[in-house]
C-alpha cells in the first residue's frame, strides 16, 4: 500500500469538486464527506505459540441512506483508518452508481495473512466479529471479502455472528462459499464486471476487442477473471504484474504474443503471486513491477491497490493507451487524473468498473432472503445487464455534457445519495 498519498483526502477531494459542481448545500456536504459511523477495535488473538497478539481492526459506515451498508473487509499489514474511510465512501458511490439499494461501508484488520496460520486467521475473523457484531446485520451493514480475505474468512465470521445471535442469518455477510449461502458467479463477478464495462467502452470508441492489447497490474481474483473474459472477447493481454512476498517488491511478466492465463494461474499462489523462476522457464520476460504501466498497449487495467497511477509515473503511460479500466479501488491520484483527462484517455472509473462484486453480493443477499439459488448463467446475465445499464447512464451523461467519465459517474451517484438524504429528512 503506497502511503505517500492519503486515500481519504483523495476521496474527499473528489467529493468536494463534485459537491461544488452540483452546488450541494453545506449540510449535505458536511454529512457526505465523512463516514456516519466508525468502529475501532482491538482484537486479542491466541497465537499458535501460546502468546497473545492484539490486532487493530476498523469498520466505517459512510452512508446508509439508500439501504444497509455494504463493503469488504481487508486484511493488510499497512491498513489504516483513512484507507478504510476512503473505501467506505467509494462504496457509497459504487452502490449508488449501479443503482442497488445499499449504502457504503468498509472494514479492515491490520495483519498479514502471509505470516498467519489458518487457525490464527480463523481466530482473527471470529474475534473481529465478536467486537463488531452489534453494528452489523442483514438489514444494517453487510461485509464481504476483499484484499487477502476469502469465502472461508466470511464463513467463519458468519458462523460467529450466528453463534452470538442464535439464529441463521446468511444475509449478514456475502462472498460465502457456494452451498453455504454463497452465490454462483461471485468469484468471477468483479473481474467480469470490469470487462462488461470495458466491452461497452470499446463499442463506444468503435474498436473491436480482438484488435486490442492490455497490460494489467495485479494477478489476484479481480485481475484473473478480468483477463479470462477479456481473452474470451478476443483481446490479448501482454503483461501482468504482482507482488513478490519473498523479495518484498513487485514484478511484471510480459509475453508479446499474449500471456496464457491457465499456464500463469498454475504457477500462482493463492495471494496472486506468480513464481518468477517458473514464469521465466515458460518464456515470460520478467521486468520490474512498474513496467506494467509503460507497455505500448491499448488498455491499462490497474487491478492491485490504490495510489498506483500518480503524478510521478503518469507520464510513462504510452501514447498508444486509449482506455484505462480501473479495476482496483482508487488506483489514480487526482493529479494523475488531471493528466489523463488532458490526454483524452477514456477512463472507466473505479466505482463503476469494479461494481460487479457488490452487485453480485446484492444478488447473493436477494437469494439468501428467498432461500432459493440461481444458476450461474442467470447470475452472470443479470450482472451484465446491471453493469451495462450503469455504464450507459454514465457514458450517456458524459457525452451529453462533455464530461470526463469519472465526473459523470460521480454526478449520478452523489445526486442519488444526496436526494435520498434529503427525502429522509437528514439534510
Ligand atoms: P487479491 O488479493 O486477490 O489480488 C491482489 C493482486 O495484486 C495480487 O496479484 C498481488 O500480488 C497484486 N499486488 C499487490 N501489490 C502489488 C504491487 N505493488 N504491484 C503489483 N501487484 C501488486 O485482491 P483482489 O480481490 O483481486 O482485489 C484487487 C483490487 O480490486 C483491490 O483494489 C480491491 O480493493 C479491488 N476490488 C476487489 C473486489 C473483489 O470482489 N475482490 C471488488 C471491488 C474492488
Coordinates of C-alpha atoms and ligand atoms in Angstrom, one line a residue:
X1 CA 0.0 0.0 0.0
X2 CA 1.5 3.3 -1.1
X3 CA 1.3 5.6 1.9
X4 CA 2.6 8.7 0.1
X5 CA -1.0 9.7 -0.7
X6 CA -3.8 9.8 1.8
X7 CA -6.7 7.9 0.2
X8 CA -9.3 9.6 2.4
X9 CA -8.0 13.1 1.4
X10 CA -8.2 11.9 -2.2
X11 CA -11.8 10.6 -1.8
X12 CA -12.8 13.9 -0.1
X13 CA -11.1 16.0 -2.8
X14 CA -13.0 14.1 -5.4
X15 CA -16.3 14.6 -3.5
X16 CA -15.7 18.3 -2.8
X17 CA -15.2 19.0 -6.5
X18 CA -18.5 17.2 -7.4
X19 CA -20.3 18.9 -4.5
X20 CA -19.2 22.2 -5.9
X21 CA -20.3 21.2 -9.4
X22 CA -23.7 20.1 -8.1
X23 CA -24.0 23.2 -5.8
X24 CA -24.8 20.9 -2.8
X25 CA -25.9 22.7 0.3
X26 CA -23.4 22.9 3.2
X27 CA -25.3 20.3 5.4
X28 CA -25.2 17.7 2.7
X29 CA -21.6 18.3 2.0
X30 CA -20.6 18.0 5.7
X31 CA -22.6 14.8 6.0
X32 CA -21.2 13.1 2.9
X33 CA -17.5 14.0 3.2
X34 CA -17.1 11.8 6.3
X35 CA -18.4 8.3 7.5
X36 CA -21.5 8.5 9.6
X37 CA -20.1 5.9 12.0
X38 CA -16.7 4.4 12.7
X39 CA -15.7 1.5 14.9
X40 CA -12.1 0.9 16.1
X41 CA -11.5 -2.4 17.7
X42 CA -8.5 -4.2 19.3
X43 CA -8.8 -8.0 18.9
X44 CA -6.9 -10.2 21.3
X45 CA -5.9 -13.4 19.5
X46 CA -4.2 -16.5 20.9
X47 CA -1.4 -17.4 18.6
X48 CA -0.2 -20.9 17.8
X49 CA 2.9 -20.4 20.1
X50 CA 0.7 -19.7 23.1
X51 CA 1.3 -15.9 23.1
X52 CA -1.5 -13.3 22.7
X53 CA -1.3 -10.7 20.0
X54 CA -3.7 -7.8 19.7
X55 CA -4.7 -6.8 16.2
X56 CA -6.3 -3.4 15.3
X57 CA -9.5 -3.5 13.3
X58 CA -11.8 -1.0 11.8
X59 CA -15.3 -0.7 10.3
X60 CA -16.5 2.5 8.7
X61 CA -20.1 3.1 7.7
X62 CA -20.0 6.0 5.4
X63 CA -23.7 6.4 4.4
X64 CA -26.8 4.2 4.5
X65 CA -29.4 6.5 3.1
X66 CA -30.0 4.1 0.1
X67 CA -30.1 0.9 2.2
X68 CA -28.0 -1.3 4.6
X69 CA -24.2 -0.7 4.4
X70 CA -22.2 -2.9 2.2
X71 CA -18.4 -3.3 1.8
X72 CA -15.5 -5.7 2.1
X73 CA -13.1 -6.5 5.0
X74 CA -9.5 -6.3 4.1
X75 CA -6.5 -8.0 5.8
X76 CA -3.4 -5.9 5.2
X77 CA -0.3 -5.1 7.3
X78 CA -0.5 -1.4 6.2
X79 CA -4.2 -1.0 6.6
X80 CA -5.1 2.4 8.1
X81 CA -8.3 4.0 9.3
X82 CA -8.0 6.6 6.5
X83 CA -7.9 3.9 3.8
X84 CA -11.0 2.3 5.3
X85 CA -12.7 5.7 5.5
X86 CA -12.0 6.4 1.8
X87 CA -13.1 2.9 0.7
X88 CA -16.3 3.2 2.7
X89 CA -17.1 6.4 0.9
X90 CA -16.3 4.9 -2.5
X91 CA -18.7 2.0 -1.6
X92 CA -21.5 4.5 -1.2
X93 CA -20.8 5.9 -4.7
X94 CA -20.4 2.4 -6.1
X95 CA -23.7 1.1 -4.9
X96 CA -25.4 4.2 -6.0
X97 CA -23.9 4.3 -9.5
X98 CA -25.2 0.7 -10.2
X99 CA -28.5 1.6 -8.6
X100 CA -28.7 -1.1 -6.0
X101 CA -30.5 -0.4 -2.7
X102 CA -27.4 -0.5 -0.5
X103 CA -25.2 2.0 1.3
X104 CA -21.4 2.2 1.7
X105 CA -19.2 0.6 4.4
X106 CA -15.7 -0.9 4.6
X107 CA -13.7 -2.8 7.2
X108 CA -10.1 -3.8 7.7
X109 CA -7.8 -5.6 10.1
X110 CA -4.1 -4.7 10.3
X111 CA -2.5 -8.1 9.8
X112 CA -0.5 -10.1 7.3
X113 CA -2.1 -13.4 6.4
X114 CA 1.2 -14.5 4.7
X115 CA 2.6 -14.9 8.3
X116 CA -0.5 -16.3 10.0
X117 CA -1.6 -19.9 10.3
X118 CA -5.1 -21.0 9.2
X119 CA -6.1 -21.3 12.9
X120 CA -4.8 -17.8 13.7
X121 CA -6.7 -16.3 10.8
X122 CA -9.9 -18.0 11.9
X123 CA -9.4 -16.6 15.5
X124 CA -8.9 -13.1 14.0
X125 CA -12.1 -13.4 12.0
X126 CA -14.1 -14.6 15.0
X127 CA -12.6 -12.0 17.3
X128 CA -13.3 -9.2 14.8
X129 CA -16.9 -10.4 14.5
X130 CA -17.3 -10.6 18.3
X131 CA -16.3 -7.0 18.6
X132 CA -18.4 -5.7 15.8
X133 CA -21.5 -7.9 15.6
X134 CA -23.8 -5.3 17.2
X135 CA -23.0 -2.9 14.4
X136 CA -23.6 -5.4 11.6
X137 CA -26.6 -7.4 10.3
X138 CA -28.5 -8.3 7.1
X139 CA -30.6 -5.0 7.4
X140 CA -27.8 -2.9 9.0
X141 CA -24.3 -3.5 7.5
X142 CA -23.1 -6.4 5.4
X143 CA -19.4 -7.2 5.0
X144 CA -17.8 -9.2 2.1
X145 CA -14.4 -10.5 1.1
X146 CA -11.7 -8.1 -0.1
X147 CA -7.9 -7.9 -0.3
X148 CA -6.5 -11.0 1.3
X149 CA -9.8 -12.3 2.7
X150 CA -11.8 -15.1 1.1
X151 CA -15.0 -17.1 1.3
X152 CA -13.6 -19.1 4.2
X153 CA -12.9 -15.9 6.2
X154 CA -16.5 -14.8 5.5
X155 CA -17.9 -18.2 6.6
X156 CA -16.0 -18.1 9.9
X157 CA -17.4 -14.6 10.5
X158 CA -20.9 -15.6 9.6
X159 CA -20.7 -18.6 11.9
X160 CA -19.5 -16.4 14.8
X161 CA -22.4 -14.0 14.1
X162 CA -24.9 -16.8 14.2
X163 CA -23.4 -18.2 17.4
X164 CA -23.7 -14.7 19.0
X165 CA -27.3 -14.1 17.8
X166 CA -28.6 -17.7 18.0
X167 CA -30.2 -17.7 14.5
X168 CA -29.4 -18.4 10.9
X169 CA -28.5 -15.2 9.1
X170 CA -26.7 -15.9 5.8
X171 CA -27.5 -12.4 4.7
X172 CA -25.2 -10.9 7.3
X173 CA -22.2 -11.4 5.0
X174 CA -21.7 -12.1 1.3
X175 CA -19.0 -13.8 -0.6
X176 CA -19.7 -17.0 1.3
X177 CA -18.9 -20.5 -0.2
X178 CA -21.5 -21.8 -2.7
X179 CA -23.7 -24.3 -0.9
X180 CA -23.5 -22.3 2.3
X181 CA -25.4 -19.2 1.2
X182 CA -22.9 -18.1 -1.4
X183 CA -23.9 -17.2 -5.0
X184 CA -22.6 -18.8 -8.1
X185 CA -20.7 -16.3 -10.1
X186 CA -19.5 -14.2 -7.1
X187 CA -15.9 -15.3 -7.6
X188 CA -15.9 -14.1 -11.2
X189 CA -18.2 -11.1 -10.7
X190 CA -15.8 -8.2 -10.1
X191 CA -13.4 -9.2 -12.9
X192 CA -16.2 -9.9 -15.3
X193 CA -17.9 -6.7 -14.4
X194 CA -14.8 -4.7 -15.3
X195 CA -14.8 -6.3 -18.7
X196 CA -18.5 -5.8 -19.3
X197 CA -17.8 -2.0 -18.9
X198 CA -14.6 -2.3 -21.0
X199 CA -16.6 -4.0 -23.7
X200 CA -19.1 -1.1 -23.8
X201 CA -16.3 1.5 -23.8
X202 CA -14.7 -0.3 -26.8
X203 CA -18.1 -0.3 -28.6
X204 CA -18.4 3.4 -27.9
X205 CA -14.9 4.0 -29.4
X206 CA -15.6 1.8 -32.3
X207 CA -12.8 -0.6 -31.5
X208 CA -13.1 -4.4 -31.8
X209 CA -11.8 -6.2 -28.7
X210 CA -9.9 -8.6 -31.0
X211 CA -7.7 -5.7 -32.1
X212 CA -6.7 -4.7 -28.6
X213 CA -3.9 -5.5 -26.2
X214 CA -3.9 -4.9 -22.4
X215 CA -1.5 -4.6 -19.6
X216 CA -2.7 -5.4 -16.1
X217 CA -1.4 -4.6 -12.6
X218 CA -2.2 -7.4 -10.2
X219 CA -2.9 -11.1 -10.8
X220 CA -5.4 -11.8 -8.0
X221 CA -9.1 -12.5 -8.0
X222 CA -10.2 -9.5 -10.0
X223 CA -7.3 -9.5 -12.5
X224 CA -7.6 -13.2 -13.3
X225 CA -11.3 -13.1 -14.1
X226 CA -11.0 -9.8 -16.0
X227 CA -8.2 -11.4 -18.1
X228 CA -10.4 -14.6 -18.6
X229 CA -13.3 -12.6 -20.1
X230 CA -11.2 -10.2 -22.0
X231 CA -9.4 -13.1 -23.7
X232 CA -12.8 -14.7 -24.4
X233 CA -13.8 -11.5 -26.2
X234 CA -10.8 -11.8 -28.4
X235 CA -8.4 -9.4 -26.6
X236 CA -4.7 -10.1 -25.9
X237 CA -3.0 -9.5 -22.5
X238 CA 0.7 -8.9 -23.0
X239 CA 1.7 -8.0 -19.4
X240 CA 0.7 -8.7 -15.8
X241 CA 2.3 -7.7 -12.6
X242 CA 2.2 -8.9 -9.0
X243 CA 3.8 -8.6 -5.6
X244 CA 6.6 -10.9 -4.7
X245 CA 6.4 -11.6 -1.0
X246 CA 9.9 -13.0 -0.7
X247 CA 11.6 -10.1 -2.3
X248 CA 9.1 -7.5 -1.0
X249 CA 8.8 -5.9 -4.4
X250 CA 6.6 -6.2 -7.4
X251 CA 7.5 -7.8 -10.8
X252 CA 5.9 -7.6 -14.2
X253 CA 5.6 -10.6 -16.6
X254 CA 5.5 -9.9 -20.2
X255 CA 4.8 -12.0 -23.4
X256 CA 4.5 -10.0 -26.6
X257 CA 2.1 -12.5 -28.3
X258 CA -0.1 -12.8 -25.2
X259 CA 0.0 -14.5 -21.8
X260 CA -1.6 -17.9 -21.3
X261 CA -4.0 -17.5 -18.4
X262 CA -4.2 -21.1 -17.3
X263 CA -0.4 -21.5 -17.5
X264 CA 0.2 -18.5 -15.3
X265 CA -2.6 -19.5 -12.9
X266 CA -0.9 -22.9 -12.4
X267 CA 2.3 -21.1 -11.1
X268 CA 0.5 -18.6 -8.9
X269 CA -0.1 -18.8 -5.2
X270 CA -3.5 -18.0 -3.6
X271 CA -2.3 -14.5 -2.8
X272 CA -1.9 -13.8 -6.6
X273 CA 1.9 -14.1 -6.5
X274 CA 3.4 -15.6 -9.6
X275 CA 6.5 -17.8 -9.3
X276 CA 9.3 -15.9 -11.1
X277 CA 11.6 -18.8 -12.0
X278 CA 8.8 -20.9 -13.3
X279 CA 7.5 -18.0 -15.4
X280 CA 10.9 -17.5 -16.9
X281 CA 11.1 -21.2 -17.8
X282 CA 7.7 -20.7 -19.6
X283 CA 9.2 -17.9 -21.7
X284 CA 7.9 -14.8 -19.8
X285 CA 10.2 -11.8 -19.7
X286 CA 10.4 -10.7 -16.0
X287 CA 10.6 -7.0 -15.6
X288 CA 10.5 -4.6 -12.6
X289 CA 6.9 -4.2 -11.3
X290 CA 6.4 -0.6 -12.6
X291 CA 6.9 -1.9 -16.2
X292 CA 3.2 -2.7 -16.4
X293 CA 2.3 1.0 -16.8
X294 CA 4.8 1.6 -19.6
X295 CA 3.6 -1.0 -22.0
X296 CA 2.6 0.0 -25.6
X297 CA -0.9 -1.4 -25.3
X298 CA -4.4 -0.1 -25.9
X299 CA -5.8 -0.8 -22.5
X300 CA -4.4 -0.5 -18.9
X301 CA -6.2 -2.2 -16.1
X302 CA -4.8 -1.4 -12.6
X303 CA -6.2 -4.3 -10.5
X304 CA -4.0 -4.4 -7.4
X305 CA -4.1 -1.5 -5.0
X306 CA -4.9 2.2 -4.5
X307 CA -2.5 5.1 -5.5
X308 CA -0.8 3.3 -8.4
X309 CA -1.1 5.9 -11.2
X310 CA 0.5 9.0 -9.8
X311 CA 1.9 12.4 -10.7
X312 CA 5.3 10.6 -10.8
X313 CA 4.5 7.8 -13.2
X314 CA 1.6 9.1 -15.3
X315 CA 3.9 10.4 -18.0
X316 CA 5.2 6.9 -18.5
X317 CA 1.8 5.8 -19.9
X318 CA 2.3 5.1 -23.6
X319 CA 0.6 7.2 -26.3
X320 CA -1.0 4.0 -27.5
X321 CA -3.2 3.7 -24.4
X322 CA -6.9 4.6 -25.2
X323 CA -8.7 3.2 -22.2
X324 CA -7.9 2.7 -18.5
X325 CA -10.4 0.4 -16.7
X326 CA -9.9 1.0 -13.0
X327 CA -10.4 -2.5 -11.5
X328 CA -8.8 -1.6 -8.2
X329 CA -10.2 1.0 -5.8
X330 CA -8.6 4.4 -6.0
X331 CA -5.7 3.5 -8.3
X332 CA -5.4 7.0 -9.8
X333 CA -4.4 10.1 -7.7
X334 CA -6.2 13.4 -8.6
X335 CA -3.0 14.9 -10.1
X336 CA -2.6 11.9 -12.4
X337 CA -6.3 12.0 -13.2
X338 CA -5.9 15.6 -14.4
X339 CA -3.2 14.4 -16.8
X340 CA -5.4 11.5 -18.1
X341 CA -8.2 14.0 -18.7
X342 CA -6.0 16.3 -20.6
X343 CA -4.7 13.5 -22.7
X344 CA -8.2 12.4 -23.6
X345 CA -7.8 8.8 -22.2
X346 CA -11.2 7.1 -21.7
X347 CA -11.2 6.3 -18.0
X348 CA -13.8 3.8 -16.6
X349 CA -13.7 5.0 -13.0
X350 CA -13.1 2.5 -10.2
X351 CA -16.5 2.7 -8.6
X352 CA -18.2 1.9 -11.9
X353 CA -15.7 -0.5 -13.3
X354 CA -15.4 -2.7 -10.3
X355 CA -19.0 -2.6 -9.1
X356 CA -19.6 -6.1 -10.3
X357 CA -18.5 -7.6 -7.0
X358 CA -21.0 -5.6 -4.9
X359 CA -23.7 -6.1 -7.5
X360 CA -23.3 -9.9 -7.2
X361 CA -23.2 -9.5 -3.4
X362 CA -26.5 -7.8 -3.7
X363 CA -27.8 -10.8 -5.8
X364 CA -26.4 -13.1 -3.1
X365 CA -28.4 -11.3 -0.4
X366 CA -31.5 -11.5 -2.6
X367 CA -31.0 -15.2 -3.0
X368 CA -30.4 -15.6 0.8
X369 CA -33.7 -13.7 1.5
X370 CA -35.6 -16.0 -0.9
X371 CA -33.6 -19.1 0.3
X372 CA -33.6 -20.0 -3.4
X373 CA -30.5 -20.0 -5.6
X374 CA -30.0 -19.1 -9.2
X375 CA -27.9 -20.9 -11.8
X376 CA -24.6 -19.3 -12.7
X377 CA -25.7 -18.2 -16.2
X378 CA -28.6 -16.3 -14.6
X379 CA -26.3 -14.5 -12.2
X380 CA -23.8 -13.5 -14.9
X381 CA -26.5 -12.3 -17.3
X382 CA -28.2 -10.3 -14.5
X383 CA -24.8 -8.8 -13.7
X384 CA -24.2 -8.0 -17.4
X385 CA -27.5 -6.1 -17.5
X386 CA -26.8 -4.1 -14.4
X387 CA -23.2 -3.2 -15.4
X388 CA -24.1 -2.3 -18.9
X389 CA -27.0 -0.1 -17.9
X390 CA -24.9 1.7 -15.3
X391 CA -22.1 2.2 -17.9
X392 CA -24.7 3.5 -20.4
X393 CA -26.1 6.0 -17.9
X394 CA -22.6 7.3 -17.1
X395 CA -21.3 7.5 -20.6
X396 CA -24.6 9.0 -21.8
X397 CA -24.3 11.8 -19.3
X398 CA -20.6 12.2 -20.1
X399 CA -21.3 12.6 -23.9
X400 CA -24.3 14.8 -23.4
X401 CA -22.5 17.3 -21.1
X402 CA -19.0 16.7 -22.5
X403 CA -17.8 15.4 -19.1
X404 CA -14.9 13.1 -18.0
X405 CA -16.3 9.7 -17.2
X406 CA -15.3 9.9 -13.5
X407 CA -17.1 13.2 -13.1
X408 CA -20.3 11.9 -14.9
X409 CA -20.3 8.8 -12.6
X410 CA -19.8 11.0 -9.5
X411 CA -22.6 13.3 -10.6
X412 CA -25.1 10.4 -11.0
X413 CA -24.2 8.7 -7.7
X414 CA -23.7 11.7 -5.4
X415 CA -27.0 13.1 -6.7
X416 CA -28.9 9.9 -5.8
X417 CA -27.4 9.7 -2.3
X418 CA -27.9 13.4 -1.7
X419 CA -31.5 13.1 -2.8
X420 CA -32.1 10.1 -0.5
X421 CA -30.6 12.0 2.5
X422 CA -32.9 14.9 1.6
X423 CA -36.0 12.8 1.3
X424 CA -35.3 11.1 4.6
X425 CA -35.1 14.5 6.2
X426 CA -31.4 14.2 7.1
X427 CA -30.3 17.3 5.3
Ligands
LIG1 P1 -6.1 -10.1 -4.4 O1 -5.5 -10.0 -3.1 O2 -6.8 -11.3 -4.9 O3 -5.0 -9.7 -5.5 C1 -4.2 -8.6 -5.5 C2 -3.2 -8.7 -6.5 O4 -2.4 -7.5 -6.6 C3 -2.2 -9.8 -6.3 O5 -1.8 -10.4 -7.5 C4 -0.9 -9.1 -5.7 O6 0.3 -9.8 -5.9 C5 -1.0 -7.8 -6.5 N1 -0.2 -6.7 -5.9 C6 -0.3 -6.3 -4.6 N2 0.6 -5.2 -4.5 C7 1.1 -5.0 -5.8 C8 2.0 -4.1 -6.3 N3 2.6 -3.1 -5.5 N4 2.3 -4.2 -7.6 C9 1.8 -5.1 -8.4 N5 0.9 -6.0 -8.0 C10 0.6 -6.0 -6.7 O7 -7.1 -8.8 -4.5 P2 -8.4 -8.6 -5.4 O8 -9.6 -9.1 -4.8 O9 -8.0 -9.1 -6.8 O10 -8.5 -7.0 -5.4 C11 -7.7 -6.2 -6.3 C12 -8.2 -4.8 -6.2 O11 -9.6 -4.7 -6.6 C13 -8.2 -4.1 -4.8 O12 -8.0 -2.7 -5.0 C14 -9.6 -4.3 -4.3 O13 -10.0 -3.4 -3.3 C15 -10.4 -4.1 -5.6 N6 -11.7 -4.7 -5.6 C16 -11.9 -6.1 -5.3 C17 -13.1 -6.6 -5.3 C18 -13.4 -8.1 -5.2 O14 -14.5 -8.6 -5.3 N7 -12.3 -8.9 -4.9 C19 -14.3 -5.8 -5.6 C20 -14.1 -4.5 -5.9 C21 -12.8 -4.0 -5.9

